[in-house]
JSON list of C-alpha atoms in Angstrom, two decimals:
[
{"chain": "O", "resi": 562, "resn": "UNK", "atom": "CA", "xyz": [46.38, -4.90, -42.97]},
{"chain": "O", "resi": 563, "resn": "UNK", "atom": "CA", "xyz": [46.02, -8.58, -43.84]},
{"chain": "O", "resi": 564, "resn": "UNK", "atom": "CA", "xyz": [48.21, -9.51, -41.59]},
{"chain": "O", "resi": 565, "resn": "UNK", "atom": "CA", "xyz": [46.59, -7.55, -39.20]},
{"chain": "O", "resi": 566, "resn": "UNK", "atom": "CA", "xyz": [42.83, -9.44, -40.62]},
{"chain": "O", "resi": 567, "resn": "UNK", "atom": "CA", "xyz": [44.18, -12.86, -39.52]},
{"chain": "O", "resi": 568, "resn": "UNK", "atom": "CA", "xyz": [45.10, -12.30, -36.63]},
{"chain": "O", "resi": 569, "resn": "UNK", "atom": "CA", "xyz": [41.84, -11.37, -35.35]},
{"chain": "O", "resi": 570, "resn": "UNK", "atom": "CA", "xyz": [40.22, -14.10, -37.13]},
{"chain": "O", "resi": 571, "resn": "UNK", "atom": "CA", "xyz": [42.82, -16.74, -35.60]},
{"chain": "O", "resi": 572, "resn": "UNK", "atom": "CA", "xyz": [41.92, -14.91, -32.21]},
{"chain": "O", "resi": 573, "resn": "UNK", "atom": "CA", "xyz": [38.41, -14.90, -32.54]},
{"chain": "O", "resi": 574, "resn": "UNK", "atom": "CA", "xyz": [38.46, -18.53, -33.70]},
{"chain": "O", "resi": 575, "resn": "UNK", "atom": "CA", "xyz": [40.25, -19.61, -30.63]},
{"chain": "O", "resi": 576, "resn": "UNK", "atom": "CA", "xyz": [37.66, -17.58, -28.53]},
{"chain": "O", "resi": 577, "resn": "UNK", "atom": "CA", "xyz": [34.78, -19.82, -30.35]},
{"chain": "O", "resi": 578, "resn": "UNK", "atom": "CA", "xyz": [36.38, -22.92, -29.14]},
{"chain": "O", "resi": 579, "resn": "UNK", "atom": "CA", "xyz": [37.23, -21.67, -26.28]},
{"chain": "O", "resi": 580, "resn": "UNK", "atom": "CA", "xyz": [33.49, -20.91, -25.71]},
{"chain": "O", "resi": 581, "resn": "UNK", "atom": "CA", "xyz": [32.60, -24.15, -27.37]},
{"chain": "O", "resi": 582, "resn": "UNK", "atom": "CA", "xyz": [34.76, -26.19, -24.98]},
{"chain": "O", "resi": 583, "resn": "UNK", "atom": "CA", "xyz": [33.05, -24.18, -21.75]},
{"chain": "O", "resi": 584, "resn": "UNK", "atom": "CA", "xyz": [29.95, -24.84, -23.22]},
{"chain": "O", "resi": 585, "resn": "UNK", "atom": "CA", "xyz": [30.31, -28.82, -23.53]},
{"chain": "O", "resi": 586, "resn": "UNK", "atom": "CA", "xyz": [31.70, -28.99, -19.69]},
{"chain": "O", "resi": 587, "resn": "UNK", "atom": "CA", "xyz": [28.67, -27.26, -18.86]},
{"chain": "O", "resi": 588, "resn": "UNK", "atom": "CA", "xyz": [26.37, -29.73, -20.76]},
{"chain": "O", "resi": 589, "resn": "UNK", "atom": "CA", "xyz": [28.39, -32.79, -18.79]},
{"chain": "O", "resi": 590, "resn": "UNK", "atom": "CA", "xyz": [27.89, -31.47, -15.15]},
{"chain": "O", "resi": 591, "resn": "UNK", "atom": "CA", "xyz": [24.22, -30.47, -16.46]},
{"chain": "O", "resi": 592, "resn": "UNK", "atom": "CA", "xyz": [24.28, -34.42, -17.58]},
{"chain": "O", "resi": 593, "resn": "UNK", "atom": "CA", "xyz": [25.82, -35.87, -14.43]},
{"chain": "O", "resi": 594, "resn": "UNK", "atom": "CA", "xyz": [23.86, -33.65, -11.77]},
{"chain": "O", "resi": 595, "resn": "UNK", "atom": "CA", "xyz": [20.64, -34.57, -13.32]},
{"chain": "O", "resi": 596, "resn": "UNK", "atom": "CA", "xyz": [19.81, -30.90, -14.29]},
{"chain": "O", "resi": 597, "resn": "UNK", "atom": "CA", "xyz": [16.65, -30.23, -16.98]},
{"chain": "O", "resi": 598, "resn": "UNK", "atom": "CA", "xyz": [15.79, -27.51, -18.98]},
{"chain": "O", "resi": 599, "resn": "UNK", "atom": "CA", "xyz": [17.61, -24.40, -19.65]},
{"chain": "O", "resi": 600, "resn": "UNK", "atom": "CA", "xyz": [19.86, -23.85, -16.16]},
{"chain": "O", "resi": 601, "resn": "UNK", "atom": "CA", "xyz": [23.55, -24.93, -16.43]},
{"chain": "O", "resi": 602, "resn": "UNK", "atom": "CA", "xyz": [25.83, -24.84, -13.89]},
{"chain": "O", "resi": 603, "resn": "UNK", "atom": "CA", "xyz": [27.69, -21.70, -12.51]},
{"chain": "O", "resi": 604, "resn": "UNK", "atom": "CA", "xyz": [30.76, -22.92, -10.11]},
{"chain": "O", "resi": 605, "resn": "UNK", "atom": "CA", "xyz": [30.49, -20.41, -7.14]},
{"chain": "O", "resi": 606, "resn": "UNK", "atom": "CA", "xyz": [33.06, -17.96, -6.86]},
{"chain": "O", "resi": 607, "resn": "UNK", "atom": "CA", "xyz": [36.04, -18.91, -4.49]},
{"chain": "O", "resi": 608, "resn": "UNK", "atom": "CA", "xyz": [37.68, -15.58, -4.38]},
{"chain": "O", "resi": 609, "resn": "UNK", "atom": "CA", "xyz": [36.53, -12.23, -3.87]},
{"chain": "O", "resi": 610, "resn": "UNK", "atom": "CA", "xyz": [37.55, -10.07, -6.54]},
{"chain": "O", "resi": 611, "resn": "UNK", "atom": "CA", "xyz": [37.86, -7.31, -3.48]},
{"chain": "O", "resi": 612, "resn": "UNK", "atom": "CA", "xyz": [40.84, -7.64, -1.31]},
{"chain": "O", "resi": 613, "resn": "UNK", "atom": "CA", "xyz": [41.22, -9.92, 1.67]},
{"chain": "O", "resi": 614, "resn": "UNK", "atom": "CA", "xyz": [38.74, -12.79, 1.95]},
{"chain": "O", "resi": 615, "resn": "UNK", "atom": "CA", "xyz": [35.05, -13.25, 2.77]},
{"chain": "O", "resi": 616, "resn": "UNK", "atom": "CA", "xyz": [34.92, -12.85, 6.36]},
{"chain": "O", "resi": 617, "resn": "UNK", "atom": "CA", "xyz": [37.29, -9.29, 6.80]},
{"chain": "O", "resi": 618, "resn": "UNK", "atom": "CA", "xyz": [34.51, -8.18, 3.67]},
{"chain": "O", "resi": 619, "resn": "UNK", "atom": "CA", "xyz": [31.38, -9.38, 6.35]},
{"chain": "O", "resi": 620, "resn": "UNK", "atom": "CA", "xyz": [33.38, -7.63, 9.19]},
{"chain": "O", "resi": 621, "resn": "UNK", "atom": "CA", "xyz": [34.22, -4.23, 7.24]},
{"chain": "O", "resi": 622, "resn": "UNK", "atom": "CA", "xyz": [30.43, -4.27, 5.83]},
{"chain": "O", "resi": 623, "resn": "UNK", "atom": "CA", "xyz": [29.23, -4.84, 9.24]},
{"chain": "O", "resi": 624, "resn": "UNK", "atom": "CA", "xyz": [31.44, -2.18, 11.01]},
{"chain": "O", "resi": 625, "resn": "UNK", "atom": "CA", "xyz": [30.54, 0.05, 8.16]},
{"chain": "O", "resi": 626, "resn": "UNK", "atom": "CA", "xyz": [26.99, -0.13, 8.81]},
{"chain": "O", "resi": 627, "resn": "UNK", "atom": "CA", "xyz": [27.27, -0.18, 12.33]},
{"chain": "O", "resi": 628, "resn": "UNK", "atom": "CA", "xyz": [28.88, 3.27, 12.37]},
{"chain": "O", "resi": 629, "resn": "UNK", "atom": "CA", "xyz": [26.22, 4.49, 9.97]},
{"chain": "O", "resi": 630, "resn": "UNK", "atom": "CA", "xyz": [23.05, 2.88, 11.69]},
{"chain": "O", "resi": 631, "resn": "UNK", "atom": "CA", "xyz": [24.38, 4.65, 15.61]},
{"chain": "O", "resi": 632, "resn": "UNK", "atom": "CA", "xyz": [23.77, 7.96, 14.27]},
{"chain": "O", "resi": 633, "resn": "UNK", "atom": "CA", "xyz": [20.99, 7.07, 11.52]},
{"chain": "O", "resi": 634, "resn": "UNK", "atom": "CA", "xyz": [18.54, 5.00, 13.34]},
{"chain": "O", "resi": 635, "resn": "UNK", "atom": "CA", "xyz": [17.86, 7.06, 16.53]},
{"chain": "O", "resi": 636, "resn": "UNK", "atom": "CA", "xyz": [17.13, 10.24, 14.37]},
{"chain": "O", "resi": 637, "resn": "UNK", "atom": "CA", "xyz": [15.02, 8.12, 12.74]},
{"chain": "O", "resi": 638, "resn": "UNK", "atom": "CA", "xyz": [12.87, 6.96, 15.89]},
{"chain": "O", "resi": 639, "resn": "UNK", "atom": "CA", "xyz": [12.71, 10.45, 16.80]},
{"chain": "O", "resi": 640, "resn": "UNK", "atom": "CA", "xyz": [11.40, 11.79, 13.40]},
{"chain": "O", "resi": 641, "resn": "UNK", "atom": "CA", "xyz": [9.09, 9.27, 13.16]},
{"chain": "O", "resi": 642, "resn": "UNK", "atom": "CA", "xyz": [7.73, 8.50, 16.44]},
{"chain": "O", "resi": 643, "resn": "UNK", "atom": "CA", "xyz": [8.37, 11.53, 18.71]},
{"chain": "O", "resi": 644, "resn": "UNK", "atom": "CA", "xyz": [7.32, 14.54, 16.04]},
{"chain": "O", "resi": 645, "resn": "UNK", "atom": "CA", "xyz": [3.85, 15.37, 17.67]},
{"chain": "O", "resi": 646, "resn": "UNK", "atom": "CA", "xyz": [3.52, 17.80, 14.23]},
{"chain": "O", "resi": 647, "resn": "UNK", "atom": "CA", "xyz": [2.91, 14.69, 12.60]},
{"chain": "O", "resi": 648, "resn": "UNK", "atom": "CA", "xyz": [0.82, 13.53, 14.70]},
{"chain": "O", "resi": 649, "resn": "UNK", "atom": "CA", "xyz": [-1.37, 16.26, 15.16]},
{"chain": "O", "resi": 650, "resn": "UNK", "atom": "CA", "xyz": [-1.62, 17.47, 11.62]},
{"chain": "O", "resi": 651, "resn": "UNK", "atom": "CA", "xyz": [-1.97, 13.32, 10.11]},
{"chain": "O", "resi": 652, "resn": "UNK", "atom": "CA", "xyz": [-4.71, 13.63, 6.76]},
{"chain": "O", "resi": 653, "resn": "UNK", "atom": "CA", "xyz": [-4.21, 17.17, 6.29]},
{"chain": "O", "resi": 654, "resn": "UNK", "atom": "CA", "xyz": [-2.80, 17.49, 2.68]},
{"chain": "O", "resi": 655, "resn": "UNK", "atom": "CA", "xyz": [0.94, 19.57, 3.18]},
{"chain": "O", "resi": 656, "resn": "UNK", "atom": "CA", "xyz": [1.09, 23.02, 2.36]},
{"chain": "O", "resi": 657, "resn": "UNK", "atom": "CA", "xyz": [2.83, 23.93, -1.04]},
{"chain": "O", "resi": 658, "resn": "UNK", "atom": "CA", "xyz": [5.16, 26.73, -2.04]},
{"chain": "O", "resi": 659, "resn": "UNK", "atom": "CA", "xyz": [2.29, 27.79, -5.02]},
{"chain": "O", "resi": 660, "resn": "UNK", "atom": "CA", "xyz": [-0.32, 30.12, -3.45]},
{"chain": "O", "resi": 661, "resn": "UNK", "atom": "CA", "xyz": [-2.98, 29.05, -5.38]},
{"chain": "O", "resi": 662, "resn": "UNK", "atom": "CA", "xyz": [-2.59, 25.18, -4.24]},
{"chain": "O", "resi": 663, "resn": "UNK", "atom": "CA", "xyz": [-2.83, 26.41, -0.74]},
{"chain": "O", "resi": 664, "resn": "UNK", "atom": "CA", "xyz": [-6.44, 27.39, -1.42]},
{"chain": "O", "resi": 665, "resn": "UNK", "atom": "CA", "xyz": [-8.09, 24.85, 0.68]},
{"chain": "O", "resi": 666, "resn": "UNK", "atom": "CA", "xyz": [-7.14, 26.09, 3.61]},
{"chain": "O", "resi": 667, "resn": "UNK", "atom": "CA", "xyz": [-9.58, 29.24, 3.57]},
{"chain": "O", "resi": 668, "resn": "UNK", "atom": "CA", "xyz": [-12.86, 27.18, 2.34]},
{"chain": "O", "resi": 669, "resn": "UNK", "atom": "CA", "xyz": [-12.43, 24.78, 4.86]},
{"chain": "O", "resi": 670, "resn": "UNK", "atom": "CA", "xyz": [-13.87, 24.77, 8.79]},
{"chain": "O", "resi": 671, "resn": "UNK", "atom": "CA", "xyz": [-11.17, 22.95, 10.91]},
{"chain": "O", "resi": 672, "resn": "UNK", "atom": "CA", "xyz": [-14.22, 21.72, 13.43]},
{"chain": "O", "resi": 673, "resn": "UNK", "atom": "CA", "xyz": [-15.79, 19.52, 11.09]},
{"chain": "O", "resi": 674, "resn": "UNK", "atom": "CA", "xyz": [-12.79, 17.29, 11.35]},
{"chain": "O", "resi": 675, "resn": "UNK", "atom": "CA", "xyz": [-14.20, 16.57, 14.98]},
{"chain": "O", "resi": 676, "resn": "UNK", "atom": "CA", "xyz": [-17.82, 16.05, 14.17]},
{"chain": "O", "resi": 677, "resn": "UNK", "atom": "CA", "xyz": [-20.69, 17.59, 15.95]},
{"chain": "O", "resi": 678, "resn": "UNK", "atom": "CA", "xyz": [-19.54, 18.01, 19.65]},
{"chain": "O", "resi": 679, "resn": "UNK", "atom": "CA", "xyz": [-16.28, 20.37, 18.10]},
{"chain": "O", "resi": 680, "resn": "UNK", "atom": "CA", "xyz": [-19.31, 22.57, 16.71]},
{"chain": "O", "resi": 681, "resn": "UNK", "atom": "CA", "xyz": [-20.61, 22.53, 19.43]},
{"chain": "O", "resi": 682, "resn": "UNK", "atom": "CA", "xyz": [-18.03, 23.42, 21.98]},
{"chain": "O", "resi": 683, "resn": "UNK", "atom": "CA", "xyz": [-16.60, 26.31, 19.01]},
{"chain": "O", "resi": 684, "resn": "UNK", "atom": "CA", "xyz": [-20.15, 27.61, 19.45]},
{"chain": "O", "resi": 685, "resn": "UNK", "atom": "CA", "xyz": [-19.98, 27.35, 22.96]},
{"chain": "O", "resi": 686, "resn": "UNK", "atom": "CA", "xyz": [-16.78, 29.06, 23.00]},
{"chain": "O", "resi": 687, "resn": "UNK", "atom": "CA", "xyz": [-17.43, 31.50, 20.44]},
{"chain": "O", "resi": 688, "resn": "UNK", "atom": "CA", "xyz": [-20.68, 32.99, 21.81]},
{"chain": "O", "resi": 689, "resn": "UNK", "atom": "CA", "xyz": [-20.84, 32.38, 25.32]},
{"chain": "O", "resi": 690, "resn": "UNK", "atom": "CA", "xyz": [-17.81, 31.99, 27.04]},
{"chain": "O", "resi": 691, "resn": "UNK", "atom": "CA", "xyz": [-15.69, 34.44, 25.10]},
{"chain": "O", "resi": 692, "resn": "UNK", "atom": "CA", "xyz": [-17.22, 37.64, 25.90]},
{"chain": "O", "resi": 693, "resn": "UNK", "atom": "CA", "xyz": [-17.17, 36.96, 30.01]},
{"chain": "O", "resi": 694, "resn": "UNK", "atom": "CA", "xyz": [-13.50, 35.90, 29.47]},
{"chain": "O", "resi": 695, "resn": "UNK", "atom": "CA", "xyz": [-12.80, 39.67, 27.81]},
{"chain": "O", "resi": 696, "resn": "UNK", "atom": "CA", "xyz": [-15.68, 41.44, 30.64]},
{"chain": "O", "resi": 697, "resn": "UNK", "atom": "CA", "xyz": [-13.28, 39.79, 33.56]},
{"chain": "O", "resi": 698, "resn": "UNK", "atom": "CA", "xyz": [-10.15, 40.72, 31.87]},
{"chain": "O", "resi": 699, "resn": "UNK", "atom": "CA", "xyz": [-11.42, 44.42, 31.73]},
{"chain": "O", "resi": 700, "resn": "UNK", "atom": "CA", "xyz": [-12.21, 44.06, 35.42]},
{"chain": "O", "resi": 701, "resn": "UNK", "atom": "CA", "xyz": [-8.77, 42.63, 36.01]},
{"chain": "O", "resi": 702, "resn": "UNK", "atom": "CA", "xyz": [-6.92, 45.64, 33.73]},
{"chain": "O", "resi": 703, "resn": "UNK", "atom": "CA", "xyz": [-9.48, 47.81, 35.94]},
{"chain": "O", "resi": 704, "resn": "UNK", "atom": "CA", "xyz": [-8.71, 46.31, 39.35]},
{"chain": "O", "resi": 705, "resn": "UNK", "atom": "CA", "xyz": [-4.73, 46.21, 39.23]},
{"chain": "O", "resi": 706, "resn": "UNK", "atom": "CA", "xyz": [-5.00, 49.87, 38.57]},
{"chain": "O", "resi": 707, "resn": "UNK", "atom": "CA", "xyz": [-6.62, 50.81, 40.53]},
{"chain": "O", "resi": 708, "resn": "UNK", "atom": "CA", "xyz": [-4.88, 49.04, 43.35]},
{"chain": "O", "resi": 709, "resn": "UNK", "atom": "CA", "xyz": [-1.81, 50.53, 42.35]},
{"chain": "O", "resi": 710, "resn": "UNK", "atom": "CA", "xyz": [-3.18, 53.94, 42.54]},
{"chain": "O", "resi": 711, "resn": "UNK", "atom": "CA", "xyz": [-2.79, 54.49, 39.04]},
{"chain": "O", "resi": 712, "resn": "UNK", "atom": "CA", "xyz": [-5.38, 56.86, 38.19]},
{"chain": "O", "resi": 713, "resn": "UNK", "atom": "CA", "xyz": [-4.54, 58.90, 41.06]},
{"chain": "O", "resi": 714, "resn": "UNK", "atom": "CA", "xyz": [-0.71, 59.91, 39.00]},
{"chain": "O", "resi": 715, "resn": "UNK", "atom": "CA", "xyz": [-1.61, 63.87, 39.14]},
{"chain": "O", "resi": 716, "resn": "UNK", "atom": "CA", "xyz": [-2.36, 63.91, 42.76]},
{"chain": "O", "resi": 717, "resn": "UNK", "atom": "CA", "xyz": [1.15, 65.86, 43.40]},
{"chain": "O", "resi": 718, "resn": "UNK", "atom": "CA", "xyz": [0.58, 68.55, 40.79]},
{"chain": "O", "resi": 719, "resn": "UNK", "atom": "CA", "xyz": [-3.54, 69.25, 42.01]},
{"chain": "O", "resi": 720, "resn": "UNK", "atom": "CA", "xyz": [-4.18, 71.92, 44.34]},
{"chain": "O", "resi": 721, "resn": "UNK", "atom": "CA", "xyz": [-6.33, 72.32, 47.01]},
{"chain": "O", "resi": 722, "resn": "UNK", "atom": "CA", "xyz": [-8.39, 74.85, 45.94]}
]
C-alpha cells in the first residue's frame, strides 16, 4: 500500500511539472507575441482527431448536408409559404385538445375581425339575400319536377271514370 502511495505521488509530481513547464512556454510566447492580460496562447490543432484530414471532413459534412437539405428545404417552402390554412387563419389563437380552453370560439363573432363593411354584408346576407336564394331554390325543386312529369307518377294506375 505504500508502495502503491508513492507511486502516485511520484506520478502526480511529474504531472505538476509537467504542467509547470507548459505553463512557463506559455508565459514566453505570451512574452514574445506581445500578448496582455489573461489570454495565453493555444497552438491550433494540426490534426483532426476524426479520420482523414480537413478537407474529406468539409466534403463529407457538405455531402451530408446536401443530402439532408434536398429533401428538408422544399418541404419547408411548402409548409411555410404555400399552406393557405396559415394564411387564412394568421392571429387566431390554435385550438387545444382541453374543451374548456376552446371556449372562445362560441363568445366570439368572426365578422368583427373585418370591421364594419363584414357586418354589413353578414346582415346583408343574412336578412335579405338568403331567403330569395331558398324561394328560387323551391321554384327550381318545383320546376324540374314538374318538367319531368313527376307529379303525374299514378297516371297509369287512374281510371277514367
Amino acid at each position: 500500500l505504500a508502495q502503491d502511495s508513492r507511486v502516485l505521488v511520484a506520478s502526480s509530481s511529474d504531472l505538476g511539472a509537467m504542467l509547470r513547464q507548459s505553463l512557463s512556454r506559455s508565459a514566453a510566447l505570451v512574452k514574445q507575441r506581445g500578448w496582455k492580460g489573461e489570454a495565453q496562447y493555444i497552438p491550433p490543432t494540426i490534426m483532426s482527431p476524426y479520420q482523414g484530414g480537413p478537407i474529406y471532413q468539409w466534403l463529407r459534412a457538405s455531402i451530408i448536408k446536401g443530402r439532408r437539405d434536398i429533401y428538408r428545404e422544399p418541404s419547408r417552402w411548402l409548409h411555410w409559404n404555400w399552406e393557405s390554412t396559415r394564411h387564412a387563419f394568421y392571429g387566431v389563437p390554435p385550438l387545444n385538445l382541453e374543451p374548456s380552453k376552446n371556449s372562445w370560439r362560441y363568445f366570439i363573432e368572426t365578422s368583427y375581425y373585418g370591421g364594419l363593411q363584414d357586418k354589413v354584408w353578414e346582415g346583408i346576407y343574412m336578412y335579405w339575400i338568403t331567403y330569395p336564394i331558398v324561394a328560387l331554390m323551391c321554384l327550381f325543386v318545383y320546376k324540374g319536377l314538374h318538367f319531368n312529369d313527376k307529379f303525374n307518377f299514378m297516371a297509369k294506375w287512374r281510371t277514367e271514370d
